[in-house]
Amino acid sequence: MKIGYIRVSTQDQNTIRQEVLMKQLGVDQVYIDKFSGKNRNRPELQTMLEFVRKGDVVIVESISRFARNTKDCLVVLRELKLLNVSVQFEEEHIDTQTLTSELMVSVFGSLAQQESISISQNQRMSYQRRMAKGEFITCHAPYGYTLCGKELRI
């Protein structure tokens, strides 16, 4: 059975692009998470792991959609391998049935993890710079602040 796994980071993000890909690939069942990939505490991922059976193939758009943490990515892939379930990452052209796949997943997984860390750091630095200049504009005040017009108050 072909099983699709789709993940976006927030409830606001759109999954249509990934859903179209799954349909094009003839996936039988799709699991969709709208949570960060930094850990494996995602309800649909857990449901999928309980559902898969020997011989199934899990299809994911890319490693970064599967996990943003290299360790968790490899742990889940090894669990699936023990069940004789392979995973195909379409963007990277990796199929976990091949001998070199774990090395490639480690490399791409590390890149996805580093990208996630970099995005968070850049966002934090941008917030700090704008707050220091008094230019921090947002629709939601950061924890501990109140938003009054365009002004943040403690």
GROMACS .gro file of C-alpha atoms in nm:
model
  154
    1MET     CA    1   0.000   0.000   0.000
    2LYS     CA    2   0.119   0.352  -0.080
    3ILE     CA    3   0.088   0.581   0.220
    4GLY     CA    4   0.145   0.955   0.200
    5TYR     CA    5   0.271   1.174   0.480
    6ILE     CA    6   0.220   1.550   0.457
    7ARG     CA    7   0.343   1.807   0.707
    8VAL     CA    8   0.333   2.184   0.731
    9SER     CA    9   0.456   2.381   1.032
   10THR     CA   10   0.143   2.574   1.129
   11GLN     CA   11  -0.237   2.550   1.110
   12ASP     CA   12  -0.237   2.849   0.870
   13GLN     CA   13  -0.017   2.686   0.608
   14ASN     CA   14  -0.160   2.520   0.300
   15THR     CA   15  -0.110   2.148   0.220
   16ILE     CA   16  -0.255   2.156  -0.132
   17ARG     CA   17   0.079   2.132  -0.316
   18GLN     CA   18   0.173   1.819  -0.121
   19GLU     CA   19  -0.177   1.673  -0.159
   20VAL     CA   20  -0.159   1.717  -0.539
   21LEU     CA   21   0.177   1.536  -0.541
   22MET     CA   22   0.031   1.246  -0.342
   23LYS     CA   23  -0.260   1.219  -0.585
   24GLN     CA   24  -0.020   1.220  -0.883
   25LEU     CA   25   0.180   0.939  -0.721
   26GLY     CA   26  -0.130   0.727  -0.666
   27VAL     CA   27  -0.115   0.725  -0.287
   28ASP     CA   28  -0.387   0.514  -0.121
   29GLN     CA   29  -0.397   0.680   0.222
   30VAL     CA   30  -0.270   1.023   0.337
   31TYR     CA   31  -0.180   1.147   0.685
   32ILE     CA   32  -0.157   1.525   0.734
   33ASP     CA   33   0.009   1.704   1.026
   34LYS     CA   34   0.006   2.079   1.083
   35PHE     CA   35   0.279   2.087   1.344
   36SER     CA   36   0.647   2.170   1.364
   37GLY     CA   37   0.877   1.892   1.250
   38LYS     CA   38   1.132   1.958   1.523
   39ASN     CA   39   1.011   1.655   1.721
   40ARG     CA   40   0.805   1.345   1.657
   41ASN     CA   41   0.510   1.439   1.880
   42ARG     CA   42   0.274   1.473   1.585
   43PRO     CA   43  -0.063   1.296   1.600
   44GLU     CA   44  -0.091   1.194   1.235
   45LEU     CA   45   0.269   1.071   1.225
   46GLN     CA   46   0.196   0.850   1.527
   47THR     CA   47  -0.129   0.725   1.367
   48MET     CA   48   0.059   0.645   1.046
   49LEU     CA   49   0.330   0.456   1.236
   50GLU     CA   50   0.061   0.244   1.401
   51PHE     CA   51  -0.115   0.183   1.067
   52VAL     CA   52   0.171   0.076   0.838
   53ARG     CA   53   0.225  -0.292   0.759
   54LYS     CA   54   0.501  -0.502   0.605
   55GLY     CA   55   0.557  -0.410   0.241
   56ASP     CA   56   0.396  -0.065   0.263
   57VAL     CA   57   0.569   0.235   0.109
   58VAL     CA   58   0.552   0.575   0.281
   59ILE     CA   59   0.586   0.864   0.039
   60VAL     CA   60   0.692   1.210   0.158
   61GLU     CA   61   0.757   1.521  -0.049
   62SER     CA   62   1.095   1.586   0.115
   63ILE     CA   63   1.299   1.504   0.422
   64SER     CA   64   1.224   1.849   0.566
   65ARG     CA   65   0.851   1.764   0.554
   66PHE     CA   66   0.918   1.436   0.739
   67ALA     CA   67   1.137   1.576   1.018
   68ARG     CA   68   1.350   1.878   1.109
   69ASN     CA   69   1.549   1.680   1.361
   70THR     CA   70   1.806   1.435   1.223
   71LYS     CA   71   1.796   1.203   1.523
   72ASP     CA   72   1.417   1.169   1.521
   73CYS     CA   73   1.419   1.125   1.144
   74LEU     CA   74   1.663   0.834   1.165
   75VAL     CA   75   1.483   0.675   1.462
   76VAL     CA   76   1.151   0.675   1.276
   77LEU     CA   77   1.313   0.545   0.957
   78ARG     CA   78   1.476   0.261   1.151
   79GLU     CA   79   1.144   0.174   1.315
   80LEU     CA   80   0.983   0.158   0.972
   81LYS     CA   81   1.271  -0.048   0.834
   82LEU     CA   82   1.219  -0.305   1.113
   83LEU     CA   83   0.859  -0.334   0.992
   84ASN     CA   84   0.983  -0.380   0.631
   85VAL     CA   85   0.825  -0.048   0.535
   86SER     CA   86   1.023   0.172   0.299
   87VAL     CA   87   1.011   0.551   0.274
   88GLN     CA   88   1.050   0.748  -0.046
   89PHE     CA   89   1.150   1.114  -0.038
   90GLU     CA   90   1.045   1.258  -0.371
   91GLU     CA   91   1.244   1.583  -0.375
   92GLU     CA   92   1.575   1.415  -0.284
   93HIS     CA   93   1.506   1.097  -0.488
   94ILE     CA   94   1.583   0.878  -0.187
   95ASP     CA   95   1.428   0.539  -0.125
   96THR     CA   96   1.518   0.380   0.210
   97GLN     CA   97   1.537   0.037   0.046
   98THR     CA   98   1.879   0.124  -0.098
   99LEU     CA   99   2.204   0.069   0.091
  100THR     CA  100   2.320   0.431   0.088
  101SER     CA  101   1.987   0.581   0.190
  102GLU     CA  102   2.065   0.624   0.563
  103LEU     CA  103   2.378   0.824   0.487
  104MET     CA  104   2.190   1.043   0.240
  105VAL     CA  105   1.899   1.090   0.483
  106SER     CA  106   2.149   1.188   0.754
  107VAL     CA  107   2.304   1.452   0.530
  108PHE     CA  108   1.974   1.597   0.406
  109GLY     CA  109   1.819   1.566   0.754
  110SER     CA  110   2.109   1.761   0.902
  111LEU     CA  111   2.060   2.031   0.640
  112ALA     CA  112   1.687   2.052   0.718
  113GLN     CA  113   1.761   2.074   1.090
  114GLN     CA  114   2.020   2.348   1.037
  115GLU     CA  115   1.779   2.540   0.813
  116SER     CA  116   1.517   2.529   1.088
  117ILE     CA  117   1.767   2.655   1.346
  118SER     CA  118   1.884   2.931   1.112
  119ILE     CA  119   1.528   3.047   1.042
  120SER     CA  120   1.454   3.066   1.415
  121GLN     CA  121   1.777   3.255   1.488
  122ASN     CA  122   1.721   3.502   1.204
  123GLN     CA  123   1.364   3.562   1.314
  124ARG     CA  124   1.472   3.617   1.676
  125MET     CA  125   1.747   3.863   1.570
  126SER     CA  126   1.500   4.050   1.349
  127TYR     CA  127   1.254   4.080   1.637
  128GLN     CA  128   1.528   4.206   1.870
  129ARG     CA  129   1.651   4.466   1.619
  130ARG     CA  130   1.301   4.594   1.550
  131MET     CA  131   1.215   4.605   1.920
  132ALA     CA  132   1.535   4.798   1.996
  133LYS     CA  133   1.443   5.053   1.726
  134GLY     CA  134   1.081   5.067   1.847
  135GLU     CA  135   0.963   4.935   1.509
  136PHE     CA  136   0.825   4.600   1.618
  137ILE     CA  137   0.489   4.570   1.441
  138THR     CA  138   0.281   4.259   1.492
  139CYS     CA  139  -0.080   4.153   1.523
  140HIS     CA  140  -0.004   3.960   1.844
  141ALA     CA  141   0.203   4.095   2.129
  142PRO     CA  142   0.492   3.878   2.252
  143TYR     CA  143   0.442   3.710   2.588
  144GLY     CA  144   0.451   3.968   2.867
  145TYR     CA  145   0.361   4.262   2.643
  146THR     CA  146   0.039   4.437   2.544
  147LEU     CA  147  -0.011   4.575   2.194
  148CYS     CA  148  -0.158   4.926   2.196
  149GLY     CA  149  -0.192   5.045   1.836
  150LYS     CA  150   0.161   5.000   1.700
  151GLU     CA  151   0.321   5.026   2.042
  152LEU     CA  152   0.426   4.742   2.273
  153ARG     CA  153   0.382   4.796   2.644
  154ILE     CA  154   0.499   4.581   2.933
   0.00000   0.00000   0.00000
